[in-house]
Tab-separated table of C-alpha atoms in Angstrom:
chain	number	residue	atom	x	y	z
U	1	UNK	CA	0.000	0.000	0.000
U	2	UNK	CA	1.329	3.371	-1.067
U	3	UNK	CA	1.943	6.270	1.420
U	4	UNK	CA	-0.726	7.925	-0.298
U	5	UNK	CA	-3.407	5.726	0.145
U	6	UNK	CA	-2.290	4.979	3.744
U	7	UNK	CA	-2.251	8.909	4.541
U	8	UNK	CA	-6.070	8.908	3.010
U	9	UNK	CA	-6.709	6.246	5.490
U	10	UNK	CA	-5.534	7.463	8.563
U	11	UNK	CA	-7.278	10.498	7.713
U	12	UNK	CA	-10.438	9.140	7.418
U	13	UNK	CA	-10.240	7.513	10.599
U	14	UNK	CA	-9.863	10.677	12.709
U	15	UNK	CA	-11.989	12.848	10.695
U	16	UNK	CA	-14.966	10.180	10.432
U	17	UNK	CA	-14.733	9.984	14.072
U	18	UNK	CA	-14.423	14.097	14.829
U	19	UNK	CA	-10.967	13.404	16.088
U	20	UNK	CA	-9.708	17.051	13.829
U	21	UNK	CA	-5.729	15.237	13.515
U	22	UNK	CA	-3.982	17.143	10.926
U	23	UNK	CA	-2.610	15.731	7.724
U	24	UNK	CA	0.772	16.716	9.055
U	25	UNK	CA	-0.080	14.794	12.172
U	26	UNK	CA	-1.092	11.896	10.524
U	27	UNK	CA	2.339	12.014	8.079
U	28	UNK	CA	4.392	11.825	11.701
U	29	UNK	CA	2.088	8.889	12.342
U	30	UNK	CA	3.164	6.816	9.210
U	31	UNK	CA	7.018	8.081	9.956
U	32	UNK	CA	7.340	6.670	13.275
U	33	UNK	CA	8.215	3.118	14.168
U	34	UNK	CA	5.826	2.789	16.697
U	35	UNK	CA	2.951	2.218	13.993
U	36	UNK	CA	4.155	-1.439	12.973
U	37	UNK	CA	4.382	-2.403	16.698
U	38	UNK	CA	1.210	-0.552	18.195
U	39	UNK	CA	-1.798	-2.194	19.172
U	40	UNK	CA	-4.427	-1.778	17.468
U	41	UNK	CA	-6.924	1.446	18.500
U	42	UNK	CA	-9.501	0.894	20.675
U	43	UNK	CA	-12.113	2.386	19.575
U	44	UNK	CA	-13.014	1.619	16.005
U	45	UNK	CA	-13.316	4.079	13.010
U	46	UNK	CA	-16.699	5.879	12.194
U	47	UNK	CA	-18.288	3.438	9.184
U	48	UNK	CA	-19.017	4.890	5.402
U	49	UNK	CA	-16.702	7.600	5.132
U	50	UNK	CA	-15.549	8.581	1.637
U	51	UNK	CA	-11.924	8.654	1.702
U	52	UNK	CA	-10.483	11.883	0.403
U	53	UNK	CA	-7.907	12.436	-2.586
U	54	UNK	CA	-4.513	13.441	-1.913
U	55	UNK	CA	-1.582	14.058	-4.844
U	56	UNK	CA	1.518	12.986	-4.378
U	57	UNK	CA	2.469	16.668	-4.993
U	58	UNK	CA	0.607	17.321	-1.114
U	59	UNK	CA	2.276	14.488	0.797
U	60	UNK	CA	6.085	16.107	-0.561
U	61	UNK	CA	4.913	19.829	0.608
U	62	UNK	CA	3.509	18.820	3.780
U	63	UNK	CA	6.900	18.416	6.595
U	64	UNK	CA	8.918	20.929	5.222
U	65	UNK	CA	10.644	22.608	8.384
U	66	UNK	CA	12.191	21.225	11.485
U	67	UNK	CA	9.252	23.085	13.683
U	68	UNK	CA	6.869	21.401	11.624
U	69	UNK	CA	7.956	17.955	12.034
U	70	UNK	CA	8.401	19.045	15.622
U	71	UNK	CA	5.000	20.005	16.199
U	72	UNK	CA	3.635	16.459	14.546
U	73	UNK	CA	6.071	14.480	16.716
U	74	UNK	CA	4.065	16.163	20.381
U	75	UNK	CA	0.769	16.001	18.932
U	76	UNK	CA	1.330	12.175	18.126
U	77	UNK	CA	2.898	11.350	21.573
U	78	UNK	CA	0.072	13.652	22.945
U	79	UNK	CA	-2.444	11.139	21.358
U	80	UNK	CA	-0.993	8.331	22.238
U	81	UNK	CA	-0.371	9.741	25.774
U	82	UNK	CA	-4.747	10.125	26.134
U	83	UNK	CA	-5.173	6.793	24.589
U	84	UNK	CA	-3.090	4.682	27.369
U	85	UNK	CA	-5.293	6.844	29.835
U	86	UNK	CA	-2.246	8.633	31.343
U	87	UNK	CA	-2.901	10.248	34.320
U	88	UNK	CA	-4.582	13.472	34.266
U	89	UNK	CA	-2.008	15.638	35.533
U	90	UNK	CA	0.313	14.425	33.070
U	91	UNK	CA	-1.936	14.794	30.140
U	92	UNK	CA	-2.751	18.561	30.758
U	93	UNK	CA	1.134	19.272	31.835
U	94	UNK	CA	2.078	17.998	28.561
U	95	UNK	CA	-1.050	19.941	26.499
U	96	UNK	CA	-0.158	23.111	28.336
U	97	UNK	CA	3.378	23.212	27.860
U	98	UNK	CA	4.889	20.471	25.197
U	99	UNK	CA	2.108	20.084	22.859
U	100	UNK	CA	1.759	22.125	19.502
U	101	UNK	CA	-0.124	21.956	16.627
U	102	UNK	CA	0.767	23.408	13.132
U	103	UNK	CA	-1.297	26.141	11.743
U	104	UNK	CA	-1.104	28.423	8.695
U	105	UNK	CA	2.443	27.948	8.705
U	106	UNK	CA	3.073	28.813	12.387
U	107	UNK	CA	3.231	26.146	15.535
U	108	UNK	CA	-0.138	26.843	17.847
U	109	UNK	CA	-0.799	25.523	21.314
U	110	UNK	CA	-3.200	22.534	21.812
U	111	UNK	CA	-6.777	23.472	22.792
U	112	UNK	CA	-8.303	21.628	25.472
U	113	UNK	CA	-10.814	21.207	22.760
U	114	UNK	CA	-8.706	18.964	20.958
U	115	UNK	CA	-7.913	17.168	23.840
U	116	UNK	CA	-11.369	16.819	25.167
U	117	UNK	CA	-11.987	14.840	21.413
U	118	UNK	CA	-9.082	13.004	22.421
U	119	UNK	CA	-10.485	11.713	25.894
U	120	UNK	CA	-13.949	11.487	24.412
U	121	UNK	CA	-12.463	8.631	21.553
U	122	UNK	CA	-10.739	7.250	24.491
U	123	UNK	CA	-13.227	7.233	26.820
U	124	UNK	CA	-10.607	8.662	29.657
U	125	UNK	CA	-13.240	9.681	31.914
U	126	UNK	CA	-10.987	11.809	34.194
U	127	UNK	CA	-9.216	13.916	31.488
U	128	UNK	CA	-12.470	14.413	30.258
U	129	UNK	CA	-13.911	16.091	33.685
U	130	UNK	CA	-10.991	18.147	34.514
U	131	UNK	CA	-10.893	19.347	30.919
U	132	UNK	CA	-14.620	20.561	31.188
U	133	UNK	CA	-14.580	21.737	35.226
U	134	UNK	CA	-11.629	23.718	34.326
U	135	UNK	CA	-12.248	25.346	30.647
U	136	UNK	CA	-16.149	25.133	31.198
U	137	UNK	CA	-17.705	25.459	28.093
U	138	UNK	CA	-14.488	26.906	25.730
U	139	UNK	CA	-13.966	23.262	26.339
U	140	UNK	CA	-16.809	22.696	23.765
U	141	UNK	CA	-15.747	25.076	21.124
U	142	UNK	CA	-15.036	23.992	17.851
U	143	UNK	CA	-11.938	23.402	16.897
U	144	UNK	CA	-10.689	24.302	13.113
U	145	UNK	CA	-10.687	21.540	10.331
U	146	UNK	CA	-6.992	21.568	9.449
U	147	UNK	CA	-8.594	18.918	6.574
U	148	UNK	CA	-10.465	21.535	4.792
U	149	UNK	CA	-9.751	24.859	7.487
U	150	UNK	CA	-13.185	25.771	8.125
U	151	UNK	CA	-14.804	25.848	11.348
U	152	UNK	CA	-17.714	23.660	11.329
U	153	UNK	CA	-20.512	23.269	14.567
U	154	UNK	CA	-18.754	22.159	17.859
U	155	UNK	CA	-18.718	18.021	17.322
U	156	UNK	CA	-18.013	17.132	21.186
U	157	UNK	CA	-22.081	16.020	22.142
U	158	UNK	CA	-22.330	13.711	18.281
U	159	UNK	CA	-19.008	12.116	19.362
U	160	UNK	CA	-20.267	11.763	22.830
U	161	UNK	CA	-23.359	9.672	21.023
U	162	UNK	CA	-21.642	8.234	18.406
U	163	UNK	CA	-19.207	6.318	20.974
U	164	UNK	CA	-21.736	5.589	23.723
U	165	UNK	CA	-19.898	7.750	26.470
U	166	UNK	CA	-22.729	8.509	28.294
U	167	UNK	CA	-20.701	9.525	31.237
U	168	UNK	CA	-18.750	12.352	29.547
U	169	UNK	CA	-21.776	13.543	27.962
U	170	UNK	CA	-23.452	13.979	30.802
U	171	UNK	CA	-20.384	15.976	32.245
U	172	UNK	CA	-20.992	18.047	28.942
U	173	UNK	CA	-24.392	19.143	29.057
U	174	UNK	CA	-24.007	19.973	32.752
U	175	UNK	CA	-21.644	22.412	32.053
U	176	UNK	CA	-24.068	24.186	29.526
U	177	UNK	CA	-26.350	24.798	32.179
U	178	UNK	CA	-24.174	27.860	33.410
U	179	UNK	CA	-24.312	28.945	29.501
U	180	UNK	CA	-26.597	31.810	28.646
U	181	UNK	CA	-29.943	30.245	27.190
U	182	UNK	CA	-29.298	30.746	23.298
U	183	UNK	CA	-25.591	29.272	23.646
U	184	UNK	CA	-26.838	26.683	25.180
U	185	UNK	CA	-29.626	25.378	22.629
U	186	UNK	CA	-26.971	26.296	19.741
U	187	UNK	CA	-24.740	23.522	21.538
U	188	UNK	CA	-27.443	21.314	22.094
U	189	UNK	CA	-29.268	21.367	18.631
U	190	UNK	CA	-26.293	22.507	16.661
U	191	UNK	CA	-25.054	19.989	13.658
U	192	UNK	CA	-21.379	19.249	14.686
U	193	UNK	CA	-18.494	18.434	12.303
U	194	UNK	CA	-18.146	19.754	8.979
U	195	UNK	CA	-19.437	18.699	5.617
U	196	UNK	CA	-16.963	15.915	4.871
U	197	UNK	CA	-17.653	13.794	8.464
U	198	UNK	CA	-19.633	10.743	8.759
U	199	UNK	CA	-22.301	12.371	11.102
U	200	UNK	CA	-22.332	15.886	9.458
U	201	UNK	CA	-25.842	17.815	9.045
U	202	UNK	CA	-27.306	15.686	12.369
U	203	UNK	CA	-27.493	16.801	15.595
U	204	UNK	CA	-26.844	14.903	18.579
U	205	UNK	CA	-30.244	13.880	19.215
U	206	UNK	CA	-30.421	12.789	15.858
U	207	UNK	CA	-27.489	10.123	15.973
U	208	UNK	CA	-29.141	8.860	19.157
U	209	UNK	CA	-32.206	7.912	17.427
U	210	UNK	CA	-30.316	6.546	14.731
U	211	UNK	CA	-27.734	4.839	16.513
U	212	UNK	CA	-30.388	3.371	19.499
U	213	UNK	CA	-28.528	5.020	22.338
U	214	UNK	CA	-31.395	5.657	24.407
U	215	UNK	CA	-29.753	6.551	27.470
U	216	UNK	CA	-27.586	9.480	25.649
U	217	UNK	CA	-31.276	10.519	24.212
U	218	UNK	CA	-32.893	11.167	27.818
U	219	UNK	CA	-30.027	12.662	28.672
U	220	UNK	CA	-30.312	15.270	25.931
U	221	UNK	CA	-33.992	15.401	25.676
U	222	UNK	CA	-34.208	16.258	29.640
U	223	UNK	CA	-31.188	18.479	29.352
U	224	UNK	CA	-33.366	20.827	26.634
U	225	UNK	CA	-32.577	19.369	23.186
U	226	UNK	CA	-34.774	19.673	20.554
U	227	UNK	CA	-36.969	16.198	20.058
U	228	UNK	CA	-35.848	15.817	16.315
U	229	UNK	CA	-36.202	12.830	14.215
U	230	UNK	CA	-39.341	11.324	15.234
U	231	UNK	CA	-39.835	10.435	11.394
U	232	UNK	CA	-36.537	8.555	12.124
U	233	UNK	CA	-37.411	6.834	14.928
U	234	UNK	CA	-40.573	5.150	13.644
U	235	UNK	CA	-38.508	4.230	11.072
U	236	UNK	CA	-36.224	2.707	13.206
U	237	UNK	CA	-38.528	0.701	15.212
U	238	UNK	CA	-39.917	-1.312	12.249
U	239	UNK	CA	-36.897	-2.018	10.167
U	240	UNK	CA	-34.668	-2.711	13.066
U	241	UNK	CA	-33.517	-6.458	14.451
U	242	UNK	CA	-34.895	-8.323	17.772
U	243	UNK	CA	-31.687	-7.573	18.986
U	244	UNK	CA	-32.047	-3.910	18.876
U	245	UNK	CA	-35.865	-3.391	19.064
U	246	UNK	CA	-36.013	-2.866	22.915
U	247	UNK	CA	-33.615	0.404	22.731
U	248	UNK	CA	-35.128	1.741	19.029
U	249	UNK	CA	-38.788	1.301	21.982
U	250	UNK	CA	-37.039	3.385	24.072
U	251	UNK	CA	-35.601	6.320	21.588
U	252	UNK	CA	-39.358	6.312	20.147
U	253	UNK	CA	-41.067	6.544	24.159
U	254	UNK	CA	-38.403	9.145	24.667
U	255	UNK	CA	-39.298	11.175	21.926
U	256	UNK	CA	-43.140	11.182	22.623
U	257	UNK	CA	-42.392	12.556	26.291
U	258	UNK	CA	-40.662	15.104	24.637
U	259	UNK	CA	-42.824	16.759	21.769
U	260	UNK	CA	-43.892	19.790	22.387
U	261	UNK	CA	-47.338	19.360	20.776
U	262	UNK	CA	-48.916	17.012	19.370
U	263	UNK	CA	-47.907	15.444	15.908
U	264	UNK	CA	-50.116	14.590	13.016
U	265	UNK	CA	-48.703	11.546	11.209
U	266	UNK	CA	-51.734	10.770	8.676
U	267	UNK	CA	-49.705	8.422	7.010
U	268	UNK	CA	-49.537	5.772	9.424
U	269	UNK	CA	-53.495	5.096	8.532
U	270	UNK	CA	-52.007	4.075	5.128
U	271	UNK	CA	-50.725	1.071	7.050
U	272	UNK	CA	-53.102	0.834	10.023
U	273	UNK	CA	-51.924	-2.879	11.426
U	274	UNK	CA	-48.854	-2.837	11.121
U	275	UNK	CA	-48.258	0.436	12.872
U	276	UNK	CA	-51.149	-0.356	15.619
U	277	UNK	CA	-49.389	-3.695	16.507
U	278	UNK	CA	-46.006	-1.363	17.239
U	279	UNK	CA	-47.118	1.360	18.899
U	280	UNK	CA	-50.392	0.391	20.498
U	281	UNK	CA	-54.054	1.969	19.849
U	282	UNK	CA	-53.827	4.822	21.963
U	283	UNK	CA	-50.228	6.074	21.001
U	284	UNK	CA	-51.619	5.112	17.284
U	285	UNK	CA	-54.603	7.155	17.547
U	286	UNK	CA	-52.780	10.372	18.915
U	287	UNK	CA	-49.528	9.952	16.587
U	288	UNK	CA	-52.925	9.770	13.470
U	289	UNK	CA	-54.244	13.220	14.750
U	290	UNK	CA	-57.396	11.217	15.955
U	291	UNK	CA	-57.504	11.557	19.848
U	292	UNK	CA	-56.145	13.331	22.277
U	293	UNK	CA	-52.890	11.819	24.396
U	294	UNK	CA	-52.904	9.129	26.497
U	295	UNK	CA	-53.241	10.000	30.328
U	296	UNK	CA	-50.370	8.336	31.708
U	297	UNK	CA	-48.048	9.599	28.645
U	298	UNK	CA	-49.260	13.162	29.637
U	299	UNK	CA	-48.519	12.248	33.455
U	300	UNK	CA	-45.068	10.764	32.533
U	301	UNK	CA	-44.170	14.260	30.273
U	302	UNK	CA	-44.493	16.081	33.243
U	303	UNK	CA	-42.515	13.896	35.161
U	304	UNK	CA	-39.538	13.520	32.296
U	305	UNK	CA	-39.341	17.328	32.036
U	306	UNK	CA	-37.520	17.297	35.969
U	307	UNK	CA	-34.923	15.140	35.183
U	308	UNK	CA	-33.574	12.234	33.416
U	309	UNK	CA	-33.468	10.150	36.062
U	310	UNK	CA	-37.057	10.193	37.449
U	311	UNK	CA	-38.758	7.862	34.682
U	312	UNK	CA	-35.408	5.378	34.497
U	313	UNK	CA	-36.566	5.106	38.166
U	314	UNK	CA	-40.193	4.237	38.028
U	315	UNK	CA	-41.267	0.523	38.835
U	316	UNK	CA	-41.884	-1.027	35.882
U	317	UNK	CA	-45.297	-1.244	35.272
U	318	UNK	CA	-45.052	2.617	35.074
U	319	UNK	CA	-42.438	2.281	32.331
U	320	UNK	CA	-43.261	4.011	28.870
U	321	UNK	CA	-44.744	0.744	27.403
U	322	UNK	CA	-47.582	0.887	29.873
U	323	UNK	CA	-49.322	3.454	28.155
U	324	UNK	CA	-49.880	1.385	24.861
């Protein structure tokens, strides 16, 4: 495999997966010896990305100075450093005052941005909290593209989902509870990433319904997201496996305590069986514009809207099923 080709692929992984590694970094990454003896990652790529083009003509111009190939050598250790779960006082030590990242021609310290992607891939729970008790929110800002240099929508709550790191994520959307109300829904409903990643144009609520991860969808949901992708979510529920039914339920219920008025799906009449044997009469009925709510769903909106915890709490013939 050609150096090209292996560049495009190591570049797919971290921008599939909202890790922002630069091409330079990656470049260090085929360089050093460690690659042919290094385990493999541990968390696996982001699936259908569409690997970018590189020339030959790019990968020559890329390492051109000493401070360049400088600043790729302490981002990769930096990496590498997060993924063995170093400990936490290390980590930021190192980011503060060892760590650079190339820019426009010029070396640039590491955000804790960066490194908060870094923990999030990695699932180093610890780096992760200091990182966002100590920057607060500028832990959440976007960090630039060095793929295509643009500044897309702050990715940190889609790679949250994506991975399943429902701790983190909750550490996250505490933190935007100090945020003034506007920043705080722009975070919440924004679509991270830019144009060329694997979740770009979704927001984080989104992926959850798309990805099952109910858990990371209450969290959201109670937390003030937007309830998008219902459409999604039905969708979900009928085309899904046995094995993943129960949690495409439990995005759906989720959902339905979350609407802020009532929907009007006239299509599901078109298939009036098959959607009553899904979702029950009564849910069927309100989701067709033809009655009102069901009482317990009504009770259990009320009740979701206080915190995420309160309905993963009720005895279980007061779950969400009960109301169908």
């Amino acid at each position: 495999m050609s150096p090209q080709v292996c560049l495009c692929l190591l570049r797919c992984v971290y921008v599939s997966s909202g890790v922002f590694m630069s091409l330079q970094e990656c470049l260090c990454l085929l360089r050093s010896p460690i690659v042919s003896k290094a385990p493999a990652l541990r968390s696996p790529p982001c699936p259908g990305v569409i690997m970018p083009w590189l020339v030959s003509s790019q990968v020559d111009f890329l390492s051109s100075s000493p401070s360049q190939r400088q600043c790729e050598r302490t981002s990769f250790s930096f990496y590498c450093s997060v993924r063995e779960q170093l400990p936490v006082w290390l980590l930021e030590e190192t980011r503060s005052m060892e760590v650079f990242s190339w820019e426009d021609g010029r070396p640039r310290a590491f955000l804790p941005s960066e490194a908060l992607l870094y923990a999030l891939v990695h699932d180093h729970q610890d780096y992760a909290g200091f990182l966002v008790q100590q920057f607060s929110v500028s832990a959440l800002r976007a960090p630039r593209c060095s793929f295509c240099c643009c500044s897309g929508g702050a990715p940190h709550l889609s790679v949250a989902v994506r991975y399943n790191r429902l701790s983190i994520l909750a550490l996250m959307v505490e933190a935007l509870k100090d945020c003034d109300s506007g920043v705080r829904q722009d975070f919440l409903d924004g679509c991270g990433g830019c144009s060329h990643a694997a979740d770009a144009g979704k927001c984080a609520v989104q992926l959850a319904v798309e990805l099952s991860r109910s858990d990371c969808l209450l969290l959201l949901l109670a937390h003030g997201a937007r309830p998008a992708g219902l459409d999604a979510a039905l969708q979900r529920l009928v085309s899904c496996d046995a094995a993943d039914r129960r949690e495409a339920q439990r995005c759906l219920d989720f959902l339905l305590l979350f609407l802020p008025g009532p929907p009007a799906f006239c299509c599901l009449q078109d298939e009036r069986q098959r959607w009553q044997g899904r979702l029950g009469n009564e849910v069927f009925r309100w989701l067709s514009g033809l009655a009102p709510p069901p009482l317990l769903l009504q009770a259990l909106r009320c009740l979701a809207r206080s915190g995420p915890g309160r309905i993963s709490a009720l005895p279980d013939f007061l779950q969400q099923h009960s109301w169908q």
